[in-house]
Amino acid sequence: MHAELAALAAELRARAELLDDRDWSALTLPSPASGRGDEPSSSPPLPPAGEGGVRVPEELARLAAEVEACRKCPLGATRLKPAFGVGSPTAQVMFVGEGPGYEEDRQGEPFVGKAGQLLDKILASVGLSRQAVYIANVVKCHPMVDASQPDKRGNDRPPTPDEMAACRGYLEAQIRLIRPKVLVALGSTAAKCLLATEDGVGRLRGRWHDFAGTPLLVTYHPAALLRDETYKRPVWEDMKTLMRTLEAG
Ligand code: URA
């Protein structure tokens, strides 16, 4: 029993350290456009959001209502609330995660659990917020290991290829409407979906990719940082790359 308590205390200490704001804010942003040559070069400039008379907030709301009624895959029948997306319809940067978990299923918003709280801190460390960016997932409904137990914690799993394919049109529509300047794939499921690759984050991060003309960065999922602190530094490097590009205009 003592050993269990000691292990729990050690884990809590490690997590508190990882989530410590000072850890992130102690790291300073580089000056804009540092000329390291890692800005995306091949993509043409993107037109502003809402071009062509499309009313983006209204279209997003219409799409969210479609997702609410969606039964294209079995997840729609077992989830509590779809987590469609959150943030600014004119965001310059759009983050894409894997899929809702326990908390997201209850609140109907992406990244509101522990991983989401860490994502908020990562955003804040580079002067961003969930209101200023847009955050969505590859699938909008909670993939569960045991769908008969939606109240069970730790019942999350990655979406299957069929579930990802069923939901893909919604993500593509979100990207088309928001027209972000940059996409960030959080973790390998999002990278797999957006880049049609089997490569892991370690091979994909640190360089620019392209999703239908939009520059895309891949970085580690915040949940991976909660499990392994060594991912913190590469994520910080990726956020610096993102900010250099945003600041370069
Ligand atoms: N993990 C994700 O990938 N998305 C969420 O919304 C929450 C956790």
CSV table of C-alpha atoms and ligand atoms in Angstrom, one decimal:
chain,number,residue,atom,x,y,z
A,1,MET,CA,0.0,0.0,0.0
A,2,HIS,CA,2.8,2.4,1.0
A,3,ALA,CA,4.6,1.5,-2.2
A,4,GLU,CA,1.4,2.3,-4.3
A,5,LEU,CA,1.0,5.6,-2.5
A,6,ALA,CA,4.6,6.5,-3.1
A,7,ALA,CA,4.3,5.6,-6.8
A,8,LEU,CA,1.2,7.7,-7.1
A,9,ALA,CA,2.9,10.7,-5.4
A,10,ALA,CA,5.9,10.3,-7.7
A,11,GLU,CA,3.6,10.3,-10.7
A,12,LEU,CA,1.7,13.3,-9.5
A,13,ARG,CA,4.9,15.2,-8.9
A,14,ALA,CA,6.2,14.3,-12.3
A,15,ARG,CA,3.0,15.5,-14.0
A,16,ALA,CA,2.9,18.7,-11.9
A,17,GLU,CA,6.4,19.4,-13.1
A,18,LEU,CA,5.4,18.7,-16.7
A,19,LEU,CA,2.4,21.0,-16.5
A,20,ASP,CA,4.3,23.8,-14.7
A,21,ASP,CA,3.7,27.0,-16.6
A,22,ARG,CA,7.2,28.2,-15.8
A,23,ASP,CA,8.6,25.3,-17.8
A,24,TRP,CA,7.0,26.7,-20.9
A,25,SER,CA,7.2,30.4,-20.3
A,26,ALA,CA,10.9,30.2,-19.4
A,27,LEU,CA,11.5,29.3,-23.1
A,28,THR,CA,11.5,32.4,-25.2
A,29,LEU,CA,10.3,32.9,-28.7
A,30,PRO,CA,12.9,33.6,-31.5
A,31,SER,CA,12.7,36.8,-33.4
A,32,PRO,CA,10.3,36.6,-36.4
A,33,ALA,CA,11.5,35.1,-39.7
A,34,SER,CA,14.9,34.0,-38.3
A,35,GLY,CA,16.0,33.0,-41.8
A,36,ARG,CA,16.8,29.5,-40.9
A,37,GLY,CA,15.1,28.5,-44.1
A,38,ASP,CA,12.5,26.3,-42.5
A,39,GLU,CA,9.5,28.4,-43.6
A,40,PRO,CA,7.2,26.7,-46.1
A,41,SER,CA,8.2,27.7,-49.6
A,42,SER,CA,6.1,25.8,-52.1
A,43,SER,CA,2.5,26.7,-51.2
A,44,PRO,CA,0.8,29.6,-52.8
A,45,PRO,CA,-0.7,32.3,-50.5
A,46,LEU,CA,-4.2,31.3,-49.2
A,47,PRO,CA,-7.2,33.5,-49.9
A,48,PRO,CA,-8.8,35.1,-46.7
A,49,ALA,CA,-11.5,33.1,-44.9
A,50,GLY,CA,-14.9,33.6,-46.2
A,51,GLU,CA,-13.9,34.6,-49.7
A,52,GLY,CA,-16.5,34.2,-52.3
A,53,GLY,CA,-19.4,35.4,-50.1
A,54,VAL,CA,-19.3,32.2,-47.9
A,55,ARG,CA,-20.5,33.1,-44.4
A,56,VAL,CA,-18.1,30.9,-42.4
A,57,PRO,CA,-19.7,30.9,-39.0
A,58,GLU,CA,-23.1,30.0,-40.5
A,59,GLU,CA,-21.6,27.3,-42.6
A,60,LEU,CA,-19.7,25.8,-39.7
A,61,ALA,CA,-22.9,25.8,-37.6
A,62,ARG,CA,-24.7,24.1,-40.5
A,63,LEU,CA,-22.0,21.5,-40.7
A,64,ALA,CA,-22.0,21.0,-36.9
A,65,ALA,CA,-25.8,20.3,-37.1
A,66,GLU,CA,-25.1,17.7,-39.8
A,67,VAL,CA,-22.5,16.0,-37.6
A,68,GLU,CA,-25.0,16.0,-34.7
A,69,ALA,CA,-27.4,13.9,-36.9
A,70,CYS,CA,-24.6,11.8,-38.5
A,71,ARG,CA,-24.8,8.0,-38.4
A,72,LYS,CA,-22.3,7.3,-41.2
A,73,CYS,CA,-20.4,5.1,-38.7
A,74,PRO,CA,-21.4,3.3,-35.5
A,75,LEU,CA,-19.7,6.0,-33.3
A,76,GLY,CA,-22.7,8.3,-33.8
A,77,ALA,CA,-25.0,5.9,-32.0
A,78,THR,CA,-22.9,5.5,-28.8
A,79,ARG,CA,-21.3,8.9,-28.2
A,80,LEU,CA,-22.9,11.4,-25.8
A,81,LYS,CA,-22.1,14.6,-27.7
A,82,PRO,CA,-20.1,15.1,-30.9
A,83,ALA,CA,-17.0,17.4,-30.4
A,84,PHE,CA,-17.2,19.2,-33.7
A,85,GLY,CA,-14.6,22.0,-33.3
A,86,VAL,CA,-13.8,25.1,-31.3
A,87,GLY,CA,-12.1,28.4,-32.0
A,88,SER,CA,-12.1,31.2,-34.4
A,89,PRO,CA,-13.7,30.8,-37.9
A,90,THR,CA,-10.9,33.1,-39.2
A,91,ALA,CA,-8.1,31.3,-37.5
A,92,GLN,CA,-4.7,31.4,-39.1
A,93,VAL,CA,-3.8,28.1,-37.6
A,94,MET,CA,-5.8,25.0,-37.2
A,95,PHE,CA,-4.8,22.1,-34.9
A,96,VAL,CA,-6.1,18.6,-35.7
A,97,GLY,CA,-6.2,15.9,-33.0
A,98,GLU,CA,-7.4,12.3,-33.1
A,99,GLY,CA,-10.8,12.1,-31.6
A,100,PRO,CA,-12.9,13.0,-28.5
A,101,GLY,CA,-12.2,11.2,-25.2
A,102,TYR,CA,-14.3,10.9,-22.0
A,103,GLU,CA,-14.4,14.6,-21.2
A,104,GLU,CA,-14.9,15.8,-24.8
A,105,ASP,CA,-17.8,13.3,-25.1
A,106,ARG,CA,-19.5,15.0,-22.1
A,107,GLN,CA,-18.7,18.6,-23.0
A,108,GLY,CA,-19.0,18.4,-26.8
A,109,GLU,CA,-15.8,20.3,-27.3
A,110,PRO,CA,-12.4,19.0,-28.5
A,111,PHE,CA,-9.4,18.9,-26.1
A,112,VAL,CA,-11.1,19.8,-22.8
A,113,GLY,CA,-9.5,16.9,-20.7
A,114,LYS,CA,-6.0,16.6,-19.4
A,115,ALA,CA,-4.4,16.6,-22.8
A,116,GLY,CA,-6.5,19.7,-23.7
A,117,GLN,CA,-5.4,21.5,-20.6
A,118,LEU,CA,-1.8,20.9,-21.7
A,119,LEU,CA,-2.6,22.0,-25.2
A,120,ASP,CA,-3.9,25.3,-23.7
A,121,LYS,CA,-0.6,25.8,-22.0
A,122,ILE,CA,1.4,25.0,-25.1
A,123,LEU,CA,-0.7,27.6,-27.0
A,124,ALA,CA,-0.3,30.1,-24.3
A,125,SER,CA,3.5,29.7,-24.3
A,126,VAL,CA,3.5,31.1,-27.8
A,127,GLY,CA,0.9,33.7,-27.2
A,128,LEU,CA,-2.0,31.8,-28.7
A,129,SER,CA,-5.3,30.6,-27.2
A,130,ARG,CA,-8.1,28.2,-28.1
A,131,GLN,CA,-10.2,31.2,-29.0
A,132,ALA,CA,-7.6,32.5,-31.5
A,133,VAL,CA,-6.9,29.2,-33.3
A,134,TYR,CA,-9.3,26.5,-34.5
A,135,ILE,CA,-9.1,23.0,-33.0
A,136,ALA,CA,-10.8,20.0,-34.5
A,137,ASN,CA,-10.4,16.2,-34.5
A,138,VAL,CA,-10.1,13.5,-37.2
A,139,VAL,CA,-13.3,12.0,-35.9
A,140,LYS,CA,-16.0,14.0,-34.1
A,141,CYS,CA,-17.5,11.2,-32.0
A,142,HIS,CA,-15.9,9.3,-29.1
A,143,PRO,CA,-14.3,6.0,-30.1
A,144,MET,CA,-14.7,3.6,-27.2
A,145,VAL,CA,-13.0,0.3,-26.5
A,146,ASP,CA,-16.4,-0.9,-25.0
A,147,ALA,CA,-19.2,1.2,-26.4
A,148,SER,CA,-21.7,-0.2,-23.9
A,149,GLN,CA,-19.8,1.6,-21.1
A,150,PRO,CA,-19.7,5.4,-22.0
A,151,ASP,CA,-19.4,6.2,-18.3
A,152,LYS,CA,-16.2,4.3,-17.9
A,153,ARG,CA,-12.9,6.3,-17.8
A,154,GLY,CA,-10.0,5.1,-19.8
A,155,ASN,CA,-12.4,3.6,-22.4
A,156,ASP,CA,-10.8,5.5,-25.3
A,157,ARG,CA,-9.2,4.1,-28.4
A,158,PRO,CA,-8.0,5.5,-31.7
A,159,PRO,CA,-10.5,5.6,-34.5
A,160,THR,CA,-10.5,2.8,-37.1
A,161,PRO,CA,-9.7,3.5,-40.7
A,162,ASP,CA,-13.4,3.1,-41.6
A,163,GLU,CA,-14.4,5.6,-38.9
A,164,MET,CA,-11.8,8.1,-40.1
A,165,ALA,CA,-12.9,7.7,-43.7
A,166,ALA,CA,-16.6,8.2,-42.7
A,167,CYS,CA,-15.7,11.5,-40.9
A,168,ARG,CA,-13.1,12.8,-43.3
A,169,GLY,CA,-15.6,14.9,-45.3
A,170,TYR,CA,-16.4,16.9,-42.2
A,171,LEU,CA,-12.8,17.7,-41.4
A,172,GLU,CA,-12.1,18.6,-45.1
A,173,ALA,CA,-15.1,20.9,-45.0
A,174,GLN,CA,-13.9,22.6,-41.8
A,175,ILE,CA,-10.5,23.2,-43.4
A,176,ARG,CA,-12.1,24.5,-46.6
A,177,LEU,CA,-14.2,27.0,-44.7
A,178,ILE,CA,-11.6,28.2,-42.2
A,179,ARG,CA,-8.8,28.3,-44.8
A,180,PRO,CA,-6.0,28.4,-42.1
A,181,LYS,CA,-2.6,29.6,-43.1
A,182,VAL,CA,-1.1,26.6,-41.4
A,183,LEU,CA,-2.4,23.2,-40.3
A,184,VAL,CA,-0.8,21.3,-37.3
A,185,ALA,CA,-1.4,17.6,-37.0
A,186,LEU,CA,-1.3,16.6,-33.3
A,187,GLY,CA,0.0,13.0,-33.2
A,188,SER,CA,0.2,10.1,-35.7
A,189,THR,CA,-3.5,9.5,-36.2
A,190,ALA,CA,-4.0,13.1,-37.5
A,191,ALA,CA,-0.8,12.8,-39.6
A,192,LYS,CA,-2.0,9.5,-41.0
A,193,CYS,CA,-5.4,11.0,-41.9
A,194,LEU,CA,-4.1,14.2,-43.5
A,195,LEU,CA,-1.0,12.9,-45.2
A,196,ALA,CA,-2.0,9.4,-46.0
A,197,THR,CA,1.2,8.1,-44.4
A,198,GLU,CA,2.2,5.2,-42.1
A,199,ASP,CA,5.2,7.2,-40.8
A,200,GLY,CA,5.3,8.1,-37.1
A,201,VAL,CA,5.6,11.6,-35.7
A,202,GLY,CA,9.4,11.2,-35.1
A,203,ARG,CA,9.9,10.8,-38.9
A,204,LEU,CA,7.3,13.5,-39.9
A,205,ARG,CA,8.0,16.3,-37.6
A,206,GLY,CA,10.6,19.1,-38.1
A,207,ARG,CA,9.7,19.8,-41.8
A,208,TRP,CA,6.8,21.1,-43.7
A,209,HIS,CA,4.2,19.0,-45.5
A,210,ASP,CA,1.4,20.0,-47.7
A,211,PHE,CA,-2.3,19.3,-47.3
A,212,ALA,CA,-4.2,20.3,-50.5
A,213,GLY,CA,-2.1,23.5,-50.8
A,214,THR,CA,-2.0,24.3,-47.0
A,215,PRO,CA,1.3,24.0,-45.3
A,216,LEU,CA,1.2,21.4,-42.5
A,217,LEU,CA,3.4,20.7,-39.5
A,218,VAL,CA,3.3,17.4,-37.5
A,219,THR,CA,4.0,17.4,-33.8
A,220,TYR,CA,3.5,15.1,-30.9
A,221,HIS,CA,0.1,14.8,-29.4
A,222,PRO,CA,-0.2,16.5,-25.9
A,223,ALA,CA,-1.2,13.1,-24.4
A,224,ALA,CA,2.2,11.8,-25.5
A,225,LEU,CA,3.8,14.6,-23.6
A,226,LEU,CA,1.9,13.6,-20.5
A,227,ARG,CA,3.3,10.1,-20.8
A,228,ASP,CA,6.9,11.1,-21.8
A,229,GLU,CA,8.5,14.4,-20.9
A,230,THR,CA,11.2,14.1,-23.5
A,231,TYR,CA,8.7,15.1,-26.2
A,232,LYS,CA,8.4,18.5,-24.6
A,233,ARG,CA,11.5,20.0,-26.3
A,234,PRO,CA,10.6,18.8,-29.9
A,235,VAL,CA,7.1,20.2,-29.4
A,236,TRP,CA,8.5,23.5,-28.3
A,237,GLU,CA,10.8,23.5,-31.4
A,238,ASP,CA,7.7,22.8,-33.6
A,239,MET,CA,5.8,25.7,-31.9
A,240,LYS,CA,8.7,28.0,-32.7
A,241,THR,CA,8.6,27.0,-36.3
A,242,LEU,CA,4.9,27.6,-36.4
A,243,MET,CA,5.2,31.1,-34.9
A,244,ARG,CA,8.1,32.1,-37.2
A,245,THR,CA,5.8,31.3,-40.1
A,246,LEU,CA,2.8,33.1,-38.7
A,247,GLU,CA,4.9,36.1,-37.9
A,248,ALA,CA,6.5,36.2,-41.3
A,249,GLY,CA,3.0,36.9,-42.7
B,1,URA,N1,-7.3,13.8,-27.8
B,1,URA,C1,-7.7,14.2,-29.0
B,1,URA,O1,-7.0,13.8,-30.0
B,1,URA,N2,-8.7,15.0,-29.2
B,1,URA,C2,-9.4,15.5,-28.2
B,1,URA,O2,-10.3,16.2,-28.4
B,1,URA,C3,-9.1,15.1,-26.9
B,1,URA,C4,-8.0,14.2,-26.7
